[in-house]
Coordinates of C-alpha atoms and ligand atoms in Angstrom, one line a residue:
M285 CA 32.9 -32.4 26.3
T286 CA 31.0 -34.5 23.7
K287 CA 32.0 -38.1 23.7
I288 CA 33.3 -39.0 20.3
R289 CA 32.6 -42.6 19.4
P290 CA 30.6 -42.6 16.3
D291 CA 30.2 -46.0 14.6
T292 CA 28.6 -44.7 11.5
I293 CA 28.7 -41.5 9.4
A294 CA 25.1 -40.8 10.4
Q295 CA 26.1 -41.0 14.1
L296 CA 29.1 -38.8 13.4
D297 CA 27.0 -36.2 11.7
Q298 CA 24.5 -36.2 14.5
Q299 CA 27.3 -35.8 17.1
V300 CA 29.0 -33.1 15.2
S301 CA 25.9 -31.0 14.9
E302 CA 25.6 -31.0 18.8
C303 CA 29.2 -30.0 19.5
R304 CA 29.8 -27.0 21.7
R305 CA 33.6 -27.4 22.4
C306 CA 34.7 -24.0 21.1
P307 CA 33.1 -21.1 23.2
R308 CA 34.0 -18.4 20.8
L309 CA 32.5 -20.2 17.8
V310 CA 29.4 -21.3 19.7
A311 CA 28.8 -17.7 20.6
W312 CA 29.4 -16.4 17.1
R313 CA 27.4 -19.0 15.2
E314 CA 24.4 -18.4 17.5
E315 CA 24.7 -14.6 17.4
V316 CA 24.8 -14.7 13.6
A317 CA 21.7 -17.0 13.6
R318 CA 19.9 -14.5 15.9
T319 CA 20.8 -11.3 14.1
K320 CA 20.8 -12.7 10.5
R321 CA 21.6 -10.9 7.3
A322 CA 18.7 -8.6 6.1
A323 CA 18.2 -10.7 2.9
Y324 CA 17.5 -13.8 5.0
A325 CA 15.6 -12.1 7.8
N326 CA 12.6 -14.4 7.4
E327 CA 14.6 -17.6 7.4
E328 CA 15.4 -19.7 10.4
Y329 CA 19.2 -20.1 10.6
W330 CA 20.8 -23.5 11.4
G331 CA 23.2 -21.8 13.9
R332 CA 25.0 -25.1 14.8
P333 CA 28.0 -27.0 13.6
V334 CA 27.6 -28.1 10.0
P335 CA 28.3 -31.8 9.4
G336 CA 29.7 -33.1 6.2
I337 CA 27.5 -34.2 3.3
G338 CA 27.7 -37.1 0.9
P339 CA 27.6 -40.9 1.0
A340 CA 29.1 -43.0 3.8
D341 CA 31.0 -45.0 1.2
A342 CA 32.5 -42.1 -0.6
A343 CA 35.7 -42.7 -2.6
L344 CA 36.5 -39.0 -2.9
A345 CA 36.5 -36.4 -0.1
I346 CA 36.6 -32.6 -0.5
V347 CA 38.0 -30.8 2.5
G348 CA 37.3 -27.0 2.8
L349 CA 37.9 -24.6 5.6
A350 CA 34.8 -23.9 7.7
P351 CA 31.1 -23.0 7.0
A352 CA 30.2 -19.5 6.0
A353 CA 28.2 -17.4 8.5
H354 CA 25.3 -16.9 6.1
G355 CA 25.9 -20.0 3.9
G356 CA 26.3 -23.3 5.8
N357 CA 25.6 -21.7 9.1
R358 CA 22.2 -20.6 7.7
T359 CA 21.3 -23.6 5.7
G360 CA 22.9 -26.4 7.8
R361 CA 24.7 -27.9 4.8
M362 CA 28.3 -27.4 3.7
F363 CA 28.8 -24.8 1.0
T364 CA 25.1 -24.4 0.6
G365 CA 23.5 -21.1 0.0
D366 CA 26.5 -18.9 -0.7
R367 CA 28.7 -17.8 -3.7
S368 CA 31.5 -20.2 -2.9
G369 CA 29.0 -23.1 -3.1
D370 CA 27.6 -21.8 -6.3
V371 CA 31.0 -22.3 -7.9
L372 CA 31.8 -25.6 -6.3
F373 CA 28.5 -27.3 -7.0
Q374 CA 28.5 -26.1 -10.6
A375 CA 31.9 -27.7 -11.1
L376 CA 30.9 -30.9 -9.3
Y377 CA 27.9 -31.2 -11.6
D378 CA 30.1 -30.4 -14.7
V379 CA 32.4 -33.3 -13.9
G380 CA 29.6 -35.7 -13.0
L381 CA 30.0 -35.8 -9.2
A382 CA 26.7 -34.0 -8.3
S383 CA 23.1 -34.5 -9.5
Q384 CA 22.4 -30.8 -10.0
P385 CA 24.5 -27.7 -10.5
T386 CA 23.0 -25.8 -7.5
S387 CA 22.8 -26.3 -3.8
V388 CA 20.3 -24.0 -2.2
R389 CA 19.0 -25.6 0.9
R390 CA 18.7 -29.0 2.7
G391 CA 16.1 -31.1 1.0
D392 CA 16.6 -29.5 -2.4
G393 CA 17.3 -32.9 -4.0
L394 CA 21.0 -32.6 -4.3
E395 CA 22.9 -35.9 -4.4
L396 CA 26.7 -36.3 -4.5
Y397 CA 28.1 -39.3 -6.4
G398 CA 30.8 -41.1 -4.4
T399 CA 31.9 -37.8 -3.0
R400 CA 31.7 -36.4 0.5
I401 CA 32.3 -32.7 1.4
T402 CA 33.6 -31.8 4.8
A403 CA 35.8 -29.4 6.7
P404 CA 38.4 -29.3 9.4
V405 CA 36.3 -26.8 11.3
H406 CA 32.6 -27.4 11.5
C407 CA 31.4 -24.0 12.9
A408 CA 31.4 -20.7 11.1
P409 CA 34.2 -18.6 12.5
P410 CA 34.4 -14.7 12.6
A411 CA 36.1 -13.4 9.5
N412 CA 36.4 -17.0 8.2
K413 CA 39.4 -17.4 10.5
P414 CA 39.4 -20.2 13.1
T415 CA 42.1 -20.1 15.7
P416 CA 44.7 -22.9 15.9
A417 CA 43.0 -24.0 19.2
E418 CA 39.6 -24.2 17.4
R419 CA 41.2 -26.2 14.5
D420 CA 42.7 -28.6 17.0
N421 CA 39.4 -28.9 19.0
C422 CA 37.7 -29.9 15.8
R423 CA 40.4 -32.3 14.5
P424 CA 38.9 -35.5 16.2
W425 CA 35.7 -35.1 14.1
L426 CA 37.8 -35.2 10.9
E427 CA 39.8 -38.1 12.2
H428 CA 36.7 -40.1 12.8
E429 CA 35.2 -39.1 9.5
L430 CA 38.2 -40.3 7.6
D431 CA 38.4 -43.5 9.7
L432 CA 34.8 -44.3 8.9
L433 CA 35.4 -43.5 5.2
K434 CA 38.7 -45.5 5.1
P435 CA 37.4 -48.7 3.5
T436 CA 36.3 -46.8 0.3
L437 CA 38.2 -43.5 0.4
R438 CA 40.9 -43.2 -2.4
A439 CA 41.4 -39.4 -3.0
I440 CA 41.0 -36.1 -1.2
V441 CA 40.8 -32.6 -2.8
V442 CA 41.8 -29.9 -0.3
L443 CA 40.5 -26.4 -0.9
G444 CA 43.1 -24.0 0.3
A445 CA 46.2 -24.0 2.5
F446 CA 44.3 -24.0 5.8
G447 CA 42.6 -27.3 5.0
W448 CA 45.9 -28.7 3.7
Q449 CA 47.7 -27.9 7.0
A450 CA 44.8 -29.1 9.1
L451 CA 44.5 -32.4 7.2
L452 CA 48.1 -33.6 7.3
P453 CA 48.2 -34.4 11.0
V454 CA 44.9 -36.3 10.5
L455 CA 46.4 -38.4 7.7
A456 CA 49.5 -39.1 9.8
H457 CA 47.4 -41.5 11.8
G458 CA 48.3 -44.8 10.3
R459 CA 50.0 -43.3 7.2
P460 CA 53.6 -42.3 6.9
L461 CA 53.9 -38.7 5.8
P462 CA 56.5 -37.8 3.2
R463 CA 59.4 -35.7 4.4
P464 CA 59.7 -32.9 3.9
L465 CA 56.0 -32.4 4.4
P466 CA 54.3 -31.7 1.0
K467 CA 53.4 -28.0 0.6
F468 CA 50.0 -26.8 -0.5
G469 CA 49.7 -25.4 -4.0
H470 CA 47.0 -25.4 -6.7
G471 CA 47.3 -28.6 -8.7
V472 CA 49.8 -30.2 -6.3
E473 CA 49.2 -33.9 -6.2
V474 CA 50.8 -36.2 -3.6
V475 CA 50.3 -39.9 -2.6
I476 CA 50.0 -40.5 1.2
G477 CA 49.6 -44.1 2.1
D478 CA 46.4 -45.3 0.4
L479 CA 45.3 -41.8 -0.6
R480 CA 46.0 -39.4 -3.3
L481 CA 45.9 -35.8 -2.1
L482 CA 45.2 -32.9 -4.5
G483 CA 45.5 -29.2 -3.7
C484 CA 43.1 -26.7 -5.2
Y485 CA 42.7 -23.0 -4.5
H486 CA 39.7 -22.4 -2.2
V487 CA 36.4 -21.5 -3.9
S488 CA 36.1 -18.3 -1.9
Q489 CA 35.0 -15.1 -3.7
Q490 CA 38.4 -13.7 -3.1
N491 CA 39.7 -16.3 -5.5
T492 CA 36.9 -16.8 -7.9
F493 CA 36.0 -13.1 -8.4
T494 CA 39.7 -12.2 -9.1
G495 CA 40.2 -15.1 -11.5
R496 CA 42.8 -16.7 -9.3
L497 CA 40.6 -19.8 -9.5
T498 CA 38.6 -20.2 -12.7
P499 CA 35.8 -22.8 -13.2
A500 CA 38.1 -24.6 -15.7
M501 CA 40.9 -24.8 -13.1
L502 CA 38.5 -26.2 -10.5
C503 CA 37.0 -28.7 -13.0
D504 CA 40.4 -29.9 -14.0
V505 CA 41.4 -30.7 -10.3
L506 CA 38.0 -32.3 -9.7
A507 CA 38.2 -34.4 -12.8
R508 CA 41.7 -35.6 -11.9
A509 CA 40.5 -36.4 -8.4
K510 CA 37.5 -38.3 -9.7
D511 CA 39.8 -40.4 -11.8
A512 CA 42.2 -41.0 -8.9
A513 CA 39.2 -42.1 -6.8
G514 CA 38.1 -44.6 -9.4
L515 CA 34.9 -42.7 -10.0
A516 CA 35.5 -42.1 -13.7
Ligands
SF4_218 S1 34.4 -25.9 15.6 FE1 34.3 -28.2 15.8 S2 35.1 -28.6 17.9 FE2 34.5 -26.4 17.8 S3 32.4 -26.3 18.5 FE3 32.3 -26.4 16.3 S4 32.1 -28.6 15.9 FE4 32.8 -28.4 18.0

């Protein structure tokens, strides 16, 4: 098992990218990287755990679910190279949290302003569904990430109910959780210790193609989070 003792976000990212703790996810991410999607047949897939992106002194975190098989698992960067990311990065740019409205590949010049994007599961899961055991395996990475961000972190946007439920036990370390536990919902906002937590529907195509989550709804949550994080 990987020894988890990162002192910096850079160390954390390096250690995450080498993790092999979940046999099913290791097999899946590597198989997808071998077999590829026809449209990307000439590309070399990342095929490893995808670390978070964004500055080590972020005031705002965005917590999703897990990398997509042909998105983050291909490009090696969260939400990069898929339709979900197209929606998210356009909105981040629109509210002034990203330097450009697109995120195509590592090294494309994208910069996030005071914002770090991460996930409770760092490997692409089959059918976008990690098991509870895989979520629990990956939890220490998120715990360490939030510990390292603690001096500056003020707000977290959680994309979807999976991320919300995965995050609460992480936040419980050192912060009293409200009882009853706050439930996920789009636009829900709750204060937990030193953090303001905001719920937002996930930027999956299932939500954005059906209009359940519109660009305006996403921008509204991100703008509120930006303000809560003191980034306005
Ligand atoms: S999901 Fe997390 S714990 Fe499991 S192999 Fe990937 S990085 Fe490691």
